[in-house]
CSV table of C-alpha atoms in Angstrom, one decimal:
chain,number,residue,atom,x,y,z
A,429,MET,CA,98.6,47.6,159.6
A,430,ALA,CA,95.7,50.1,159.6
A,431,VAL,CA,97.7,52.6,157.8
A,432,GLN,CA,98.5,50.2,154.9
A,433,LYS,CA,94.8,49.2,154.6
A,434,ASP,CA,93.8,52.9,154.3
A,435,PHE,CA,96.5,53.4,151.6
A,436,ASN,CA,95.2,50.6,149.4
A,437,GLN,CA,91.6,51.9,149.4
A,438,GLU,CA,90.2,53.7,146.2
A,439,LYS,CA,90.0,57.5,146.6
A,440,PRO,CA,88.5,59.9,144.1
A,441,ALA,CA,90.9,62.5,142.6
A,442,THR,CA,90.4,65.9,144.2
A,443,ALA,CA,91.4,69.4,143.1
A,444,SER,CA,91.3,72.7,145.0
A,445,GLY,CA,88.7,75.3,144.0
A,446,VAL,CA,91.6,77.7,143.1
A,447,GLY,CA,93.1,75.1,140.7
A,448,LYS,CA,89.8,74.5,139.0
A,449,PHE,CA,89.2,78.2,138.7
A,450,PHE,CA,92.6,78.8,137.0
A,451,TRP,CA,92.1,75.7,134.8
A,452,TYR,CA,88.7,76.9,133.4
A,453,LEU,CA,90.0,80.5,133.2
A,454,SER,CA,92.8,79.3,131.0
A,455,PHE,CA,90.2,77.8,128.6
A,456,ILE,CA,88.4,81.2,128.5
A,457,PHE,CA,91.5,82.8,127.2
A,458,ILE,CA,93.0,80.0,125.1
A,459,ILE,CA,89.8,79.2,123.0
A,460,PRO,CA,89.6,82.8,121.6
A,461,ILE,CA,93.3,82.7,120.7
A,462,PHE,CA,92.8,79.5,118.6
A,463,ILE,CA,89.8,81.1,117.0
A,464,SER,CA,91.6,84.3,116.3
A,465,ILE,CA,94.4,82.4,114.7
A,466,GLY,CA,92.1,80.4,112.5
A,467,ILE,CA,90.2,83.6,111.4
A,468,SER,CA,93.5,85.4,110.6
A,469,ASN,CA,94.7,82.5,108.5
A,470,LYS,CA,91.5,82.4,106.6
A,471,LEU,CA,91.6,86.2,105.9
A,472,ASN,CA,95.2,85.8,104.8
A,473,LYS,CA,94.3,83.0,102.5
A,474,TYR,CA,91.6,85.2,100.8
A,475,LEU,CA,94.1,88.0,100.4
A,476,VAL,CA,96.6,85.7,98.7
A,477,LYS,CA,93.9,84.5,96.3
A,478,ILE,CA,92.9,88.1,95.6
A,479,ASN,CA,96.5,89.1,95.0
A,480,GLU,CA,97.2,86.1,92.8
A,481,ALA,CA,94.1,86.9,90.5
A,482,ASP,CA,95.1,90.6,90.5
A,483,SER,CA,98.7,89.6,89.4
A,484,GLY,CA,97.0,87.5,86.6
A,485,ILE,CA,95.0,90.6,85.5
A,486,ASP,CA,98.2,92.6,85.4
A,487,THR,CA,100.1,90.0,83.3
A,488,GLN,CA,97.2,89.8,80.7
A,489,LEU,CA,96.8,93.6,80.6
A,490,THR,CA,100.6,94.0,79.9
A,491,GLN,CA,100.4,91.3,77.2
A,492,ARG,CA,97.4,92.9,75.6
A,493,SER,CA,99.0,96.3,75.6
A,494,ASP,CA,102.2,94.9,74.0
A,495,SER,CA,100.3,93.0,71.4
A,496,LEU,CA,98.2,96.1,70.4
A,497,THR,CA,101.3,98.4,70.2
A,498,LYS,CA,103.1,95.7,68.1
A,499,LEU,CA,100.1,95.4,65.8
A,500,VAL,CA,100.2,99.0,65.2
A,501,ASP,CA,104.0,99.0,64.7
A,502,VAL,CA,103.9,96.2,62.0
A,503,THR,CA,100.9,97.8,60.1
A,504,ARG,CA,101.9,101.5,60.4
A,505,GLN,CA,103.9,101.8,57.3
A,506,ALA,CA,101.1,100.3,55.2
A,507,MET,CA,98.3,102.1,56.9
A,508,LYS,CA,97.4,105.7,57.8
A,509,TYR,CA,96.3,105.5,61.3
A,510,GLU,CA,94.3,108.3,62.9
A,511,GLN,CA,96.3,110.6,65.2
A,512,SER,CA,94.1,109.7,68.1
A,513,THR,CA,95.0,106.1,67.6
A,514,LEU,CA,98.8,106.7,67.6
A,515,THR,CA,98.4,109.0,70.7
A,516,GLU,CA,96.7,106.1,72.5
A,517,VAL,CA,99.2,103.7,71.5
A,518,THR,CA,102.0,106.0,72.9
A,519,ARG,CA,100.1,106.3,76.0
A,520,LEU,CA,99.9,102.5,76.4
A,521,ARG,CA,103.7,102.2,75.9
A,522,ASN,CA,104.3,104.6,78.9
A,523,THR,CA,101.8,102.9,81.2
A,524,ASN,CA,103.1,100.7,84.1
A,525,VAL,CA,100.2,98.4,84.9
A,526,ASN,CA,101.7,97.2,88.2
A,527,GLY,CA,101.5,100.8,89.6
A,528,LEU,CA,97.8,101.0,88.9
A,529,SER,CA,94.8,100.8,91.2
A,530,THR,CA,92.0,98.4,90.5
A,531,GLU,CA,89.9,101.1,89.1
A,532,GLU,CA,92.7,102.4,86.9
A,533,LYS,CA,93.3,98.9,85.6
A,534,ALA,CA,89.6,98.7,84.7
A,535,ASP,CA,89.8,102.0,82.9
A,536,LEU,CA,93.0,100.8,81.1
A,537,ASN,CA,91.2,97.7,80.0
A,538,ASP,CA,88.3,99.8,78.7
A,539,LYS,CA,90.8,102.1,76.8
A,540,MET,CA,92.5,99.1,75.2
A,541,THR,CA,89.0,97.8,74.1
A,542,GLN,CA,88.2,101.1,72.5
A,543,LEU,CA,91.6,101.3,70.8
A,544,GLN,CA,91.1,97.6,69.6
A,545,ARG,CA,87.8,98.6,68.1
A,546,SER,CA,89.3,101.7,66.5
A,547,ILE,CA,92.2,99.6,64.9
A,548,ASN,CA,89.7,97.0,63.7
A,549,ILE,CA,87.6,99.6,61.8
A,550,GLN,CA,90.7,101.2,60.2
A,551,MET,CA,92.1,97.8,59.1
A,552,GLU,CA,88.9,96.9,57.4
A,553,ALA,CA,90.2,99.0,54.4
A,554,TYR,CA,93.3,96.8,54.2
A,555,PRO,CA,92.2,93.2,53.6
A,556,ASN,CA,95.5,92.1,52.3
A,557,LEU,CA,97.4,93.5,55.2
A,558,THR,CA,95.1,91.6,57.7
A,559,ALA,CA,95.7,88.3,55.8
A,560,THR,CA,99.5,88.3,56.7
A,561,GLN,CA,100.6,85.7,59.2
A,562,ASN,CA,102.3,88.2,61.5
A,563,VAL,CA,99.0,90.3,61.8
A,564,LYS,CA,97.0,87.2,62.3
A,565,SER,CA,99.3,86.0,65.1
A,566,LEU,CA,99.0,89.4,66.9
A,567,GLN,CA,95.2,89.6,66.4
A,568,LYS,CA,95.0,86.0,67.9
A,569,SER,CA,97.2,87.1,70.8
A,570,ILE,CA,95.0,90.1,71.5
A,571,THR,CA,91.9,88.0,71.5
A,572,ASP,CA,93.5,85.4,73.8
A,573,CYS,CA,94.5,88.2,76.3
A,574,GLU,CA,91.0,89.7,76.2
A,575,GLN,CA,89.5,86.2,77.2
A,576,ASN,CA,92.1,85.6,79.8
A,577,ILE,CA,91.4,89.0,81.4
A,578,ALA,CA,87.7,88.3,81.5
A,579,ALA,CA,88.5,84.8,83.3
A,580,SER,CA,91.0,86.4,85.7
A,581,ARG,CA,88.5,89.2,86.5
A,582,ARG,CA,85.8,86.6,87.4
A,583,ILE,CA,88.2,84.8,89.7
A,584,TYR,CA,89.3,88.2,91.3
A,585,ASN,CA,85.7,89.4,91.7
A,586,SER,CA,84.6,86.1,93.3
A,587,ASN,CA,87.4,86.2,95.8
A,588,VAL,CA,86.8,89.8,96.6
A,589,SER,CA,83.1,89.1,97.1
A,590,ILE,CA,83.9,86.3,99.6
A,591,TYR,CA,86.5,88.4,101.4
A,592,ASN,CA,84.3,91.5,101.6
A,593,GLN,CA,81.5,89.6,103.2
A,594,THR,CA,83.7,87.8,105.6
A,595,ILE,CA,85.2,90.9,107.1
A,596,THR,CA,81.7,92.2,107.9
A,597,GLN,CA,80.5,89.1,109.8
A,598,TYR,CA,81.2,88.4,113.4
A,599,PRO,CA,83.6,87.4,114.7
A,600,ASP,CA,85.7,87.7,111.7
A,601,ASN,CA,85.2,91.4,111.6
A,602,VAL,CA,86.8,91.8,115.1
A,603,ILE,CA,90.1,90.2,113.7
A,604,ALA,CA,89.7,92.2,110.5
A,605,SER,CA,89.6,95.3,112.5
A,606,GLN,CA,92.6,94.4,114.6
A,607,LYS,CA,94.5,93.7,111.3
A,608,HIS,CA,93.4,97.0,109.9
A,609,LEU,CA,91.9,95.3,106.9
A,610,SER,CA,89.6,97.1,104.4
A,611,SER,CA,87.3,95.9,101.8
A,612,LYS,CA,88.6,95.4,98.3
A,613,PRO,CA,87.2,97.1,95.2
A,614,PHE,CA,85.7,94.9,92.4
A,615,PHE,CA,87.2,94.9,88.9
A,616,GLU,CA,84.1,96.2,87.0
A,617,SER,CA,83.7,96.3,83.3
A,618,THR,CA,82.1,99.3,81.8
A,619,PRO,CA,79.3,99.2,79.1
A,620,GLU,CA,81.9,100.0,76.4
A,621,GLU,CA,84.2,97.2,77.5
A,622,ARG,CA,81.2,94.7,77.7
A,623,LYS,CA,80.7,95.1,74.0
A,624,ASP,CA,81.9,92.2,71.9
A,625,VAL,CA,85.1,93.1,70.1
A,626,LYS,CA,85.6,90.9,67.0
A,627,MET,CA,89.1,90.3,65.5
A,628,ASP,CA,89.0,89.3,62.0
A,629,LEU,CA,91.5,86.4,62.0
A,630,GLY,CA,91.0,85.6,58.3
A,631,PHE,CA,90.1,81.9,59.0
């Protein structure tokens, strides 16, 4: 009867010192793992955004290059382009944008701006030619591409700025080092490229 009475009494739960030690020790290892996973996912998200913006720049650079070369093609018979202009157009045809670094893409964009300005100057002597619908359409396409490149560049640089700052801050820099990540270059415009390029659309 005494045994049954003892069994029905409230007793506090107990755990051995060894059990407590291993329980708290597990938290010491588990918490950093979750933090590492969170940081790794965050860095991967930034890289995806950077790559998406970079891909957008590639697409617009390719379209701008195509439109410039087509513009020269459709006006070449009626105009006498300078040899330097034709040489630059040939170089554009043979350029694979996807294989370029960020710095090379910025340089290519600058070269296209210079080419665009040169074409504009030479076309001023042919007002009847610039009034044709085909030329107007190509000029508008070039202008749209230029604006889209500027927008994509802003998005790219914004994401690069956040990413570059993140991988230098603790504890993010620890995970970035483990993943062998490096800072990303900005897509910088040159003074030449920052000048406004006006396309006479004839409107």
